[in-house]
PDB file of C-alpha atoms and ligand atoms in Angstrom:
ATOM      1  CA  MET A  27     -91.314  35.006  37.121  1.00  0.00           C
ATOM      2  CA  LEU A  28     -87.616  34.356  37.567  1.00  0.00           C
ATOM      3  CA  VAL A  29     -85.956  33.836  40.926  1.00  0.00           C
ATOM      4  CA  ALA A  30     -82.177  34.039  40.590  1.00  0.00           C
ATOM      5  CA  GLY A  31     -79.676  33.328  43.344  1.00  0.00           C
ATOM      6  CA  ASN A  32     -76.289  35.031  43.478  1.00  0.00           C
ATOM      7  CA  TRP A  33     -73.951  33.205  45.832  1.00  0.00           C
ATOM      8  CA  LYS A  34     -71.115  35.716  45.355  1.00  0.00           C
ATOM      9  CA  SER A  35     -67.855  34.343  46.858  1.00  0.00           C
ATOM     10  CA  ASN A  36     -69.566  31.971  49.260  1.00  0.00           C
ATOM     11  CA  LYS A  37     -69.666  28.175  49.693  1.00  0.00           C
ATOM     12  CA  SER A  38     -67.068  25.488  49.156  1.00  0.00           C
ATOM     13  CA  PHE A  39     -67.510  23.203  46.161  1.00  0.00           C
ATOM     14  CA  ASN A  40     -68.911  20.435  48.386  1.00  0.00           C
ATOM     15  CA  GLU A  41     -71.381  22.829  49.971  1.00  0.00           C
ATOM     16  CA  SER A  42     -72.533  23.887  46.507  1.00  0.00           C
ATOM     17  CA  MET A  43     -73.213  20.305  45.458  1.00  0.00           C
ATOM     18  CA  GLU A  44     -74.958  19.629  48.785  1.00  0.00           C
ATOM     19  CA  PHE A  45     -77.178  22.659  48.169  1.00  0.00           C
ATOM     20  CA  ALA A  46     -78.134  21.318  44.722  1.00  0.00           C
ATOM     21  CA  ASN A  47     -79.012  17.915  46.194  1.00  0.00           C
ATOM     22  CA  ALA A  48     -80.992  19.414  49.065  1.00  0.00           C
ATOM     23  CA  PHE A  49     -82.804  21.861  46.782  1.00  0.00           C
ATOM     24  CA  ALA A  50     -83.788  19.021  44.417  1.00  0.00           C
ATOM     25  CA  LYS A  51     -85.586  17.297  47.319  1.00  0.00           C
ATOM     26  CA  LEU A  52     -87.752  20.353  48.050  1.00  0.00           C
ATOM     27  CA  ASP A  53     -90.923  21.289  46.149  1.00  0.00           C
ATOM     28  CA  ALA A  54     -90.277  21.737  42.437  1.00  0.00           C
ATOM     29  CA  ALA A  55     -90.524  25.259  41.033  1.00  0.00           C
ATOM     30  CA  PRO A  56     -94.183  26.243  40.692  1.00  0.00           C
ATOM     31  CA  GLU A  57     -95.650  26.638  37.226  1.00  0.00           C
ATOM     32  CA  GLY A  58     -94.557  29.904  35.659  1.00  0.00           C
ATOM     33  CA  VAL A  59     -91.448  30.259  37.847  1.00  0.00           C
ATOM     34  CA  GLU A  60     -87.897  29.803  36.580  1.00  0.00           C
ATOM     35  CA  VAL A  61     -85.087  29.315  39.071  1.00  0.00           C
ATOM     36  CA  MET A  62     -81.425  30.153  38.507  1.00  0.00           C
ATOM     37  CA  ILE A  63     -78.348  29.994  40.724  1.00  0.00           C
ATOM     38  CA  ALA A  64     -75.011  31.653  40.037  1.00  0.00           C
ATOM     39  CA  PRO A  65     -72.355  29.814  42.096  1.00  0.00           C
ATOM     40  CA  PRO A  66     -68.671  30.809  42.222  1.00  0.00           C
ATOM     41  CA  ALA A  67     -67.042  30.463  38.793  1.00  0.00           C
ATOM     42  CA  PRO A  68     -64.625  27.609  39.662  1.00  0.00           C
ATOM     43  CA  TYR A  69     -67.595  25.289  40.270  1.00  0.00           C
ATOM     44  CA  LEU A  70     -69.468  25.956  37.036  1.00  0.00           C
ATOM     45  CA  ALA A  71     -68.025  23.191  34.863  1.00  0.00           C
ATOM     46  CA  ALA A  72     -68.576  20.466  37.442  1.00  0.00           C
ATOM     47  CA  MET A  73     -72.031  21.706  38.359  1.00  0.00           C
ATOM     48  CA  GLY A  74     -72.964  22.079  34.701  1.00  0.00           C
ATOM     49  CA  ALA A  75     -72.035  18.438  34.112  1.00  0.00           C
ATOM     50  CA  THR A  76     -74.639  17.261  36.627  1.00  0.00           C
ATOM     51  CA  SER A  77     -78.403  17.376  36.461  1.00  0.00           C
ATOM     52  CA  LEU A  78     -79.343  20.501  38.400  1.00  0.00           C
ATOM     53  CA  PRO A  79     -82.745  21.536  39.763  1.00  0.00           C
ATOM     54  CA  PHE A  80     -82.127  25.102  38.529  1.00  0.00           C
ATOM     55  CA  ARG A  81     -80.667  27.021  35.595  1.00  0.00           C
ATOM     56  CA  LEU A  82     -76.949  27.580  35.926  1.00  0.00           C
ATOM     57  CA  GLY A  83     -75.737  31.171  36.021  1.00  0.00           C
ATOM     58  CA  SER A  84     -72.376  32.889  36.067  1.00  0.00           C
ATOM     59  CA  GLN A  85     -71.688  35.945  38.220  1.00  0.00           C
ATOM     60  CA  ASN A  86     -69.293  37.399  35.673  1.00  0.00           C
ATOM     61  CA  VAL A  87     -67.763  37.041  32.205  1.00  0.00           C
ATOM     62  CA  SER A  88     -64.837  38.499  30.302  1.00  0.00           C
ATOM     63  CA  ALA A  89     -65.458  41.588  28.172  1.00  0.00           C
ATOM     64  CA  THR A  90     -63.120  40.100  25.567  1.00  0.00           C
ATOM     65  CA  GLY A  91     -62.909  37.028  23.383  1.00  0.00           C
ATOM     66  CA  PRO A  92     -60.241  34.315  23.602  1.00  0.00           C
ATOM     67  CA  GLY A  93     -56.549  35.116  23.628  1.00  0.00           C
ATOM     68  CA  ALA A  94     -53.853  36.500  25.887  1.00  0.00           C
ATOM     69  CA  GLN A  95     -56.156  37.509  28.758  1.00  0.00           C
ATOM     70  CA  THR A  96     -54.720  35.850  31.862  1.00  0.00           C
ATOM     71  CA  GLY A  97     -57.377  34.914  34.367  1.00  0.00           C
ATOM     72  CA  GLU A  98     -60.347  35.836  32.198  1.00  0.00           C
ATOM     73  CA  PHE A  99     -63.098  33.458  31.064  1.00  0.00           C
ATOM     74  CA  THR A 100     -65.089  34.056  27.914  1.00  0.00           C
ATOM     75  CA  ALA A 101     -68.812  33.749  27.329  1.00  0.00           C
ATOM     76  CA  ASP A 102     -68.202  30.815  24.966  1.00  0.00           C
ATOM     77  CA  MET A 103     -66.290  29.015  27.708  1.00  0.00           C
ATOM     78  CA  LEU A 104     -69.245  29.541  30.042  1.00  0.00           C
ATOM     79  CA  ALA A 105     -71.654  28.211  27.419  1.00  0.00           C
ATOM     80  CA  GLY A 106     -69.433  25.140  27.039  1.00  0.00           C
ATOM     81  CA  CYS A 107     -69.713  24.508  30.782  1.00  0.00           C
ATOM     82  CA  GLY A 108     -73.516  24.438  30.716  1.00  0.00           C
ATOM     83  CA  VAL A 109     -74.052  28.013  31.868  1.00  0.00           C
ATOM     84  CA  GLN A 110     -77.326  29.511  30.608  1.00  0.00           C
ATOM     85  CA  ASP A 111     -77.482  32.946  32.256  1.00  0.00           C
ATOM     86  CA  VAL A 112     -74.802  35.526  33.044  1.00  0.00           C
ATOM     87  CA  ILE A 113     -75.096  38.351  35.571  1.00  0.00           C
ATOM     88  CA  VAL A 114     -73.506  41.525  34.212  1.00  0.00           C
ATOM     89  CA  GLY A 115     -73.105  44.927  35.838  1.00  0.00           C
ATOM     90  CA  HIS A 116     -73.622  43.904  39.462  1.00  0.00           C
ATOM     91  CA  SER A 117     -72.834  46.886  41.689  1.00  0.00           C
ATOM     92  CA  GLU A 118     -70.126  44.905  43.494  1.00  0.00           C
ATOM     93  CA  ARG A 119     -68.321  44.583  40.160  1.00  0.00           C
ATOM     94  CA  ARG A 120     -69.057  48.123  39.006  1.00  0.00           C
ATOM     95  CA  ASP A 121     -67.780  49.580  42.290  1.00  0.00           C
ATOM     96  CA  GLY A 122     -64.957  47.282  43.225  1.00  0.00           C
ATOM     97  CA  HIS A 123     -63.702  45.534  40.106  1.00  0.00           C
ATOM     98  CA  GLY A 124     -63.490  48.105  37.347  1.00  0.00           C
ATOM     99  CA  ASP A 125     -66.680  47.282  35.463  1.00  0.00           C
ATOM    100  CA  ASP A 126     -67.406  50.736  34.055  1.00  0.00           C
ATOM    101  CA  ASP A 127     -70.316  51.383  31.691  1.00  0.00           C
ATOM    102  CA  GLU A 128     -68.254  50.608  28.593  1.00  0.00           C
ATOM    103  CA  THR A 129     -66.973  47.307  29.989  1.00  0.00           C
ATOM    104  CA  VAL A 130     -70.459  46.342  31.098  1.00  0.00           C
ATOM    105  CA  ALA A 131     -71.842  47.011  27.586  1.00  0.00           C
ATOM    106  CA  GLU A 132     -69.054  44.865  26.088  1.00  0.00           C
ATOM    107  CA  LYS A 133     -69.852  42.050  28.502  1.00  0.00           C
ATOM    108  CA  VAL A 134     -73.531  42.228  27.518  1.00  0.00           C
ATOM    109  CA  ASN A 135     -72.500  41.848  23.864  1.00  0.00           C
ATOM    110  CA  ARG A 136     -70.233  38.871  24.572  1.00  0.00           C
ATOM    111  CA  VAL A 137     -72.967  37.060  26.530  1.00  0.00           C
ATOM    112  CA  LEU A 138     -75.538  37.502  23.781  1.00  0.00           C
ATOM    113  CA  GLU A 139     -73.078  36.551  21.020  1.00  0.00           C
ATOM    114  CA  ALA A 140     -72.477  33.281  22.869  1.00  0.00           C
ATOM    115  CA  GLY A 141     -76.214  32.569  22.820  1.00  0.00           C
ATOM    116  CA  LEU A 142     -76.647  33.030  26.564  1.00  0.00           C
ATOM    117  CA  ARG A 143     -79.126  35.167  28.492  1.00  0.00           C
ATOM    118  CA  VAL A 144     -77.901  38.263  30.295  1.00  0.00           C
ATOM    119  CA  VAL A 145     -79.137  39.442  33.681  1.00  0.00           C
ATOM    120  CA  PHE A 146     -78.291  43.129  33.473  1.00  0.00           C
ATOM    121  CA  CYS A 147     -78.007  44.839  36.865  1.00  0.00           C
ATOM    122  CA  CYS A 148     -78.643  48.505  37.496  1.00  0.00           C
ATOM    123  CA  GLY A 149     -79.275  50.533  40.620  1.00  0.00           C
ATOM    124  CA  GLU A 150     -78.605  53.742  42.444  1.00  0.00           C
ATOM    125  CA  SER A 151     -76.514  54.553  45.513  1.00  0.00           C
ATOM    126  CA  LEU A 152     -77.961  56.062  48.673  1.00  0.00           C
ATOM    127  CA  GLN A 153     -76.472  59.440  47.689  1.00  0.00           C
ATOM    128  CA  ASP A 154     -78.213  59.226  44.305  1.00  0.00           C
ATOM    129  CA  ARG A 155     -81.534  58.569  46.003  1.00  0.00           C
ATOM    130  CA  GLN A 156     -81.021  61.322  48.565  1.00  0.00           C
ATOM    131  CA  ALA A 157     -80.142  63.735  45.743  1.00  0.00           C
ATOM    132  CA  ASP A 158     -83.292  62.602  43.925  1.00  0.00           C
ATOM    133  CA  VAL A 159     -81.345  61.498  40.836  1.00  0.00           C
ATOM    134  CA  HIS A 160     -82.106  57.779  41.213  1.00  0.00           C
ATOM    135  CA  PHE A 161     -84.327  57.525  38.126  1.00  0.00           C
ATOM    136  CA  ASP A 162     -81.732  59.336  35.984  1.00  0.00           C
ATOM    137  CA  LYS A 163     -78.959  57.119  37.297  1.00  0.00           C
ATOM    138  CA  VAL A 164     -80.744  53.845  36.550  1.00  0.00           C
ATOM    139  CA  LEU A 165     -82.027  54.909  33.134  1.00  0.00           C
ATOM    140  CA  ARG A 166     -78.524  56.104  32.181  1.00  0.00           C
ATOM    141  CA  GLN A 167     -77.082  52.710  33.128  1.00  0.00           C
ATOM    142  CA  LEU A 168     -79.699  51.039  30.936  1.00  0.00           C
ATOM    143  CA  GLU A 169     -78.970  53.432  28.101  1.00  0.00           C
ATOM    144  CA  SER A 170     -75.258  52.706  28.090  1.00  0.00           C
ATOM    145  CA  GLY A 171     -75.641  48.990  28.814  1.00  0.00           C
ATOM    146  CA  ILE A 172     -78.436  47.709  26.597  1.00  0.00           C
ATOM    147  CA  LEU A 173     -79.962  50.391  24.350  1.00  0.00           C
ATOM    148  CA  HIS A 174     -77.534  49.522  21.561  1.00  0.00           C
ATOM    149  CA  LEU A 175     -79.020  46.024  21.290  1.00  0.00           C
ATOM    150  CA  PRO A 176     -81.432  45.206  18.466  1.00  0.00           C
ATOM    151  CA  ALA A 177     -85.013  44.393  19.474  1.00  0.00           C
ATOM    152  CA  ALA A 178     -84.443  40.813  18.264  1.00  0.00           C
ATOM    153  CA  ALA A 179     -81.866  40.281  21.034  1.00  0.00           C
ATOM    154  CA  MET A 180     -84.120  41.508  23.813  1.00  0.00           C
ATOM    155  CA  ASP A 181     -85.727  38.120  24.436  1.00  0.00           C
ATOM    156  CA  ARG A 182     -82.424  37.131  26.055  1.00  0.00           C
ATOM    157  CA  VAL A 183     -82.228  40.158  28.332  1.00  0.00           C
ATOM    158  CA  VAL A 184     -83.374  40.255  31.948  1.00  0.00           C
ATOM    159  CA  VAL A 185     -83.055  43.492  33.916  1.00  0.00           C
ATOM    160  CA  ALA A 186     -82.379  43.408  37.660  1.00  0.00           C
ATOM    161  CA  TYR A 187     -83.023  46.628  39.550  1.00  0.00           C
ATOM    162  CA  GLU A 188     -80.829  46.548  42.642  1.00  0.00           C
ATOM    163  CA  PRO A 189     -80.683  49.685  44.772  1.00  0.00           C
ATOM    164  CA  ILE A 190     -77.115  49.558  46.111  1.00  0.00           C
ATOM    165  CA  TRP A 191     -78.209  50.735  49.560  1.00  0.00           C
ATOM    166  CA  ALA A 192     -80.402  47.623  49.866  1.00  0.00           C
ATOM    167  CA  ILE A 193     -77.825  45.000  48.826  1.00  0.00           C
ATOM    168  CA  GLY A 194     -76.662  42.894  51.733  1.00  0.00           C
ATOM    169  CA  THR A 195     -77.672  45.625  54.191  1.00  0.00           C
ATOM    170  CA  GLY A 196     -80.968  44.211  55.431  1.00  0.00           C
ATOM    171  CA  LEU A 197     -82.610  47.404  54.125  1.00  0.00           C
ATOM    172  CA  THR A 198     -85.178  46.658  51.438  1.00  0.00           C
ATOM    173  CA  ALA A 199     -86.812  49.026  49.008  1.00  0.00           C
ATOM    174  CA  THR A 200     -90.479  49.323  49.889  1.00  0.00           C
ATOM    175  CA  ALA A 201     -92.886  47.746  47.437  1.00  0.00           C
ATOM    176  CA  GLU A 202     -93.784  51.285  46.304  1.00  0.00           C
ATOM    177  CA  GLN A 203     -90.123  52.204  45.691  1.00  0.00           C
ATOM    178  CA  ALA A 204     -89.539  48.978  43.756  1.00  0.00           C
ATOM    179  CA  GLN A 205     -92.733  49.342  41.722  1.00  0.00           C
ATOM    180  CA  GLU A 206     -92.113  52.982  40.734  1.00  0.00           C
ATOM    181  CA  MET A 207     -88.590  52.215  39.512  1.00  0.00           C
ATOM    182  CA  HIS A 208     -89.725  49.077  37.684  1.00  0.00           C
ATOM    183  CA  ALA A 209     -92.531  51.065  36.026  1.00  0.00           C
ATOM    184  CA  ALA A 210     -89.961  53.686  34.960  1.00  0.00           C
ATOM    185  CA  ILE A 211     -87.735  50.966  33.490  1.00  0.00           C
ATOM    186  CA  ARG A 212     -90.723  49.405  31.685  1.00  0.00           C
ATOM    187  CA  GLY A 213     -91.639  52.829  30.298  1.00  0.00           C
ATOM    188  CA  TRP A 214     -88.060  53.436  29.186  1.00  0.00           C
ATOM    189  CA  LEU A 215     -88.027  50.059  27.385  1.00  0.00           C
ATOM    190  CA  ALA A 216     -91.319  50.884  25.662  1.00  0.00           C
ATOM    191  CA  GLU A 217     -89.855  54.164  24.412  1.00  0.00           C
ATOM    192  CA  GLY A 218     -86.502  52.712  23.354  1.00  0.00           C
ATOM    193  CA  TYR A 219     -88.009  49.576  21.786  1.00  0.00           C
ATOM    194  CA  ASP A 220     -91.756  49.003  21.842  1.00  0.00           C
ATOM    195  CA  ALA A 221     -94.558  47.997  24.171  1.00  0.00           C
ATOM    196  CA  GLU A 222     -94.220  44.303  23.342  1.00  0.00           C
ATOM    197  CA  VAL A 223     -90.495  44.202  24.161  1.00  0.00           C
ATOM    198  CA  ALA A 224     -91.129  46.197  27.342  1.00  0.00           C
ATOM    199  CA  ARG A 225     -93.864  43.816  28.466  1.00  0.00           C
ATOM    200  CA  ALA A 226     -91.839  40.673  27.759  1.00  0.00           C
ATOM    201  CA  ILE A 227     -88.595  41.570  29.573  1.00  0.00           C
ATOM    202  CA  PRO A 228     -88.443  40.150  33.097  1.00  0.00           C
ATOM    203  CA  LEU A 229     -87.682  42.913  35.611  1.00  0.00           C
ATOM    204  CA  LEU A 230     -86.192  41.498  38.807  1.00  0.00           C
ATOM    205  CA  TYR A 231     -85.874  43.276  42.127  1.00  0.00           C
ATOM    206  CA  GLY A 232     -82.712  42.707  44.177  1.00  0.00           C
ATOM    207  CA  GLY A 233     -81.724  44.005  47.592  1.00  0.00           C
ATOM    208  CA  SER A 234     -82.317  42.028  50.787  1.00  0.00           C
ATOM    209  CA  CYS A 235     -85.249  40.188  49.237  1.00  0.00           C
ATOM    210  CA  LYS A 236     -86.099  37.232  51.494  1.00  0.00           C
ATOM    211  CA  PRO A 237     -89.029  35.013  52.495  1.00  0.00           C
ATOM    212  CA  ALA A 238     -90.412  37.711  54.822  1.00  0.00           C
ATOM    213  CA  ASN A 239     -90.778  40.370  52.121  1.00  0.00           C
ATOM    214  CA  ALA A 240     -90.877  38.421  48.848  1.00  0.00           C
ATOM    215  CA  ASP A 241     -94.685  38.174  48.668  1.00  0.00           C
ATOM    216  CA  GLU A 242     -95.099  41.927  48.936  1.00  0.00           C
ATOM    217  CA  LEU A 243     -92.378  42.685  46.384  1.00  0.00           C
ATOM    218  CA  PHE A 244     -93.489  40.028  43.895  1.00  0.00           C
ATOM    219  CA  ALA A 245     -97.096  41.248  44.100  1.00  0.00           C
ATOM    220  CA  CYS A 246     -96.026  44.536  42.444  1.00  0.00           C
ATOM    221  CA  ALA A 247     -97.345  44.807  38.896  1.00  0.00           C
ATOM    222  CA  ASP A 248     -93.923  45.369  37.318  1.00  0.00           C
ATOM    223  CA  VAL A 249     -91.822  43.075  39.514  1.00  0.00           C
ATOM    224  CA  ASP A 250     -91.252  39.784  37.675  1.00  0.00           C
ATOM    225  CA  GLY A 251     -89.040  38.057  40.210  1.00  0.00           C
ATOM    226  CA  GLY A 252     -85.925  38.636  42.248  1.00  0.00           C
ATOM    227  CA  LEU A 253     -82.149  38.537  42.282  1.00  0.00           C
ATOM    228  CA  ILE A 254     -81.392  37.083  45.662  1.00  0.00           C
ATOM    229  CA  GLY A 255     -78.054  37.222  47.492  1.00  0.00           C
ATOM    230  CA  GLY A 256     -78.041  36.264  51.188  1.00  0.00           C
ATOM    231  CA  ALA A 257     -81.377  34.444  51.100  1.00  0.00           C
ATOM    232  CA  SER A 258     -80.185  32.172  48.276  1.00  0.00           C
ATOM    233  CA  LEU A 259     -77.489  30.511  50.370  1.00  0.00           C
ATOM    234  CA  ASP A 260     -79.809  28.202  52.277  1.00  0.00           C
ATOM    235  CA  PRO A 261     -81.989  25.769  50.266  1.00  0.00           C
ATOM    236  CA  GLU A 262     -85.114  26.165  52.436  1.00  0.00           C
ATOM    237  CA  ASN A 263     -84.868  29.962  52.504  1.00  0.00           C
ATOM    238  CA  PHE A 264     -84.363  30.121  48.770  1.00  0.00           C
ATOM    239  CA  GLN A 265     -87.189  27.693  48.142  1.00  0.00           C
ATOM    240  CA  ALA A 266     -89.460  29.909  50.273  1.00  0.00           C
ATOM    241  CA  VAL A 267     -88.658  32.851  47.967  1.00  0.00           C
ATOM    242  CA  VAL A 268     -89.377  30.632  44.942  1.00  0.00           C
ATOM    243  CA  ALA A 269     -92.707  29.637  46.531  1.00  0.00           C
ATOM    244  CA  ALA A 270     -93.558  33.346  46.969  1.00  0.00           C
ATOM    245  CA  ALA A 271     -92.992  33.824  43.229  1.00  0.00           C
ATOM    246  CA  GLY A 272     -95.364  30.909  42.619  1.00  0.00           C
ATOM    247  CA  ARG A 273     -98.045  32.611  44.727  1.00  0.00           C
ATOM    248  CA  ALA A 274     -97.579  35.821  42.724  1.00  0.00           C
ATOM    249  CA  VAL A 275     -98.012  33.921  39.449  1.00  0.00           C
ATOM    250  CA  ALA A 276    -101.155  32.195  40.772  1.00  0.00           C
ATOM    251  CA  ALA A 277    -102.608  35.508  42.019  1.00  0.00           C
ATOM    252  CA  GLU A 278    -101.975  37.166  38.670  1.00  0.00           C
ATOM    253  CA  ALA A 279    -103.619  34.278  36.814  1.00  0.00           C
ATOM    254  CA  SER A 280    -106.686  34.426  39.026  1.00  0.00           C
ATOM    255  CA  ASN A 281    -106.981  38.209  38.509  1.00  0.00           C
ATOM    256  CA  ALA A 282    -106.662  37.939  34.726  1.00  0.00           C
TER     257      ALA A 282
HETATM  258  C1  PEP B 330     -77.296  40.761  45.277  1.00  0.00           C
HETATM  259  O1  PEP B 330     -76.133  40.588  45.579  1.00  0.00           O
HETATM  260  O2  PEP B 330     -77.602  40.830  44.081  1.00  0.00           O
HETATM  261  C2  PEP B 330     -78.283  40.895  46.346  1.00  0.00           C
HETATM  262  C3  PEP B 330     -79.485  41.295  46.020  1.00  0.00           C
HETATM  263  O3  PEP B 330     -77.875  40.584  47.608  1.00  0.00           O
HETATM  264  P1  PEP B 330     -78.807  40.534  48.924  1.00  0.00           P
HETATM  265  O4  PEP B 330     -80.047  39.766  48.565  1.00  0.00           O
HETATM  266  O5  PEP B 330     -77.973  39.828  49.945  1.00  0.00           O
HETATM  267  O6  PEP B 330     -79.122  41.947  49.296  1.00  0.00           O
END
């Protein structure tokens, strides 16, 4: 299980460091649970130079390499700052910051070339779901974003299914809605690659996941963790989501 926090454009630098200190004092991540936080980009180098109680993630990366690209930061620069994971294709970047399918695919390539792990986001809008094209939409995003990758690269790919209508809205996909989309993604991966690759790729759910609903979502057979926005901003709240992932791991082990 992987529980990943996306702070978006929230928190001052001091608040970020305070979070890391407070989080380190809480229960350590349960066995079988990885924890990642993606703070705002300006804090990455300083945070990466300290000992953190979580993996360090970036919310974005340049689609290009080094050169005359004012304001961009490359995947190699992120790696040099101690970043381990990079979120690519978040709906807030696809919709508001020009990350079209081609750009997203380029960003995926840059992240993997730099030796980092990519957290590839996909998800449908409310209109897509109402028009009953949500499966097509998500599978098309996966096709254009990751299907070009060789199977050997897939051990550094995480997929986050994030229905856009559930992000930051307080609306959450039901466990059934999350499970059926995750099963479709797993099936698509098995067809495009093979059953082993499909089984090994962590599939995260994102969209108003919080302590009150994390147990139910993480209990789904094909949900391997969460990408958490609002509920990752407070150490205790985030730790409660991490603890829910620990319970899911323990339940799975006892059922095996
Ligand atoms: C997100 O931004 O990826 C997200 C899931 O946000 P929230 O948890 O606030 O819905």
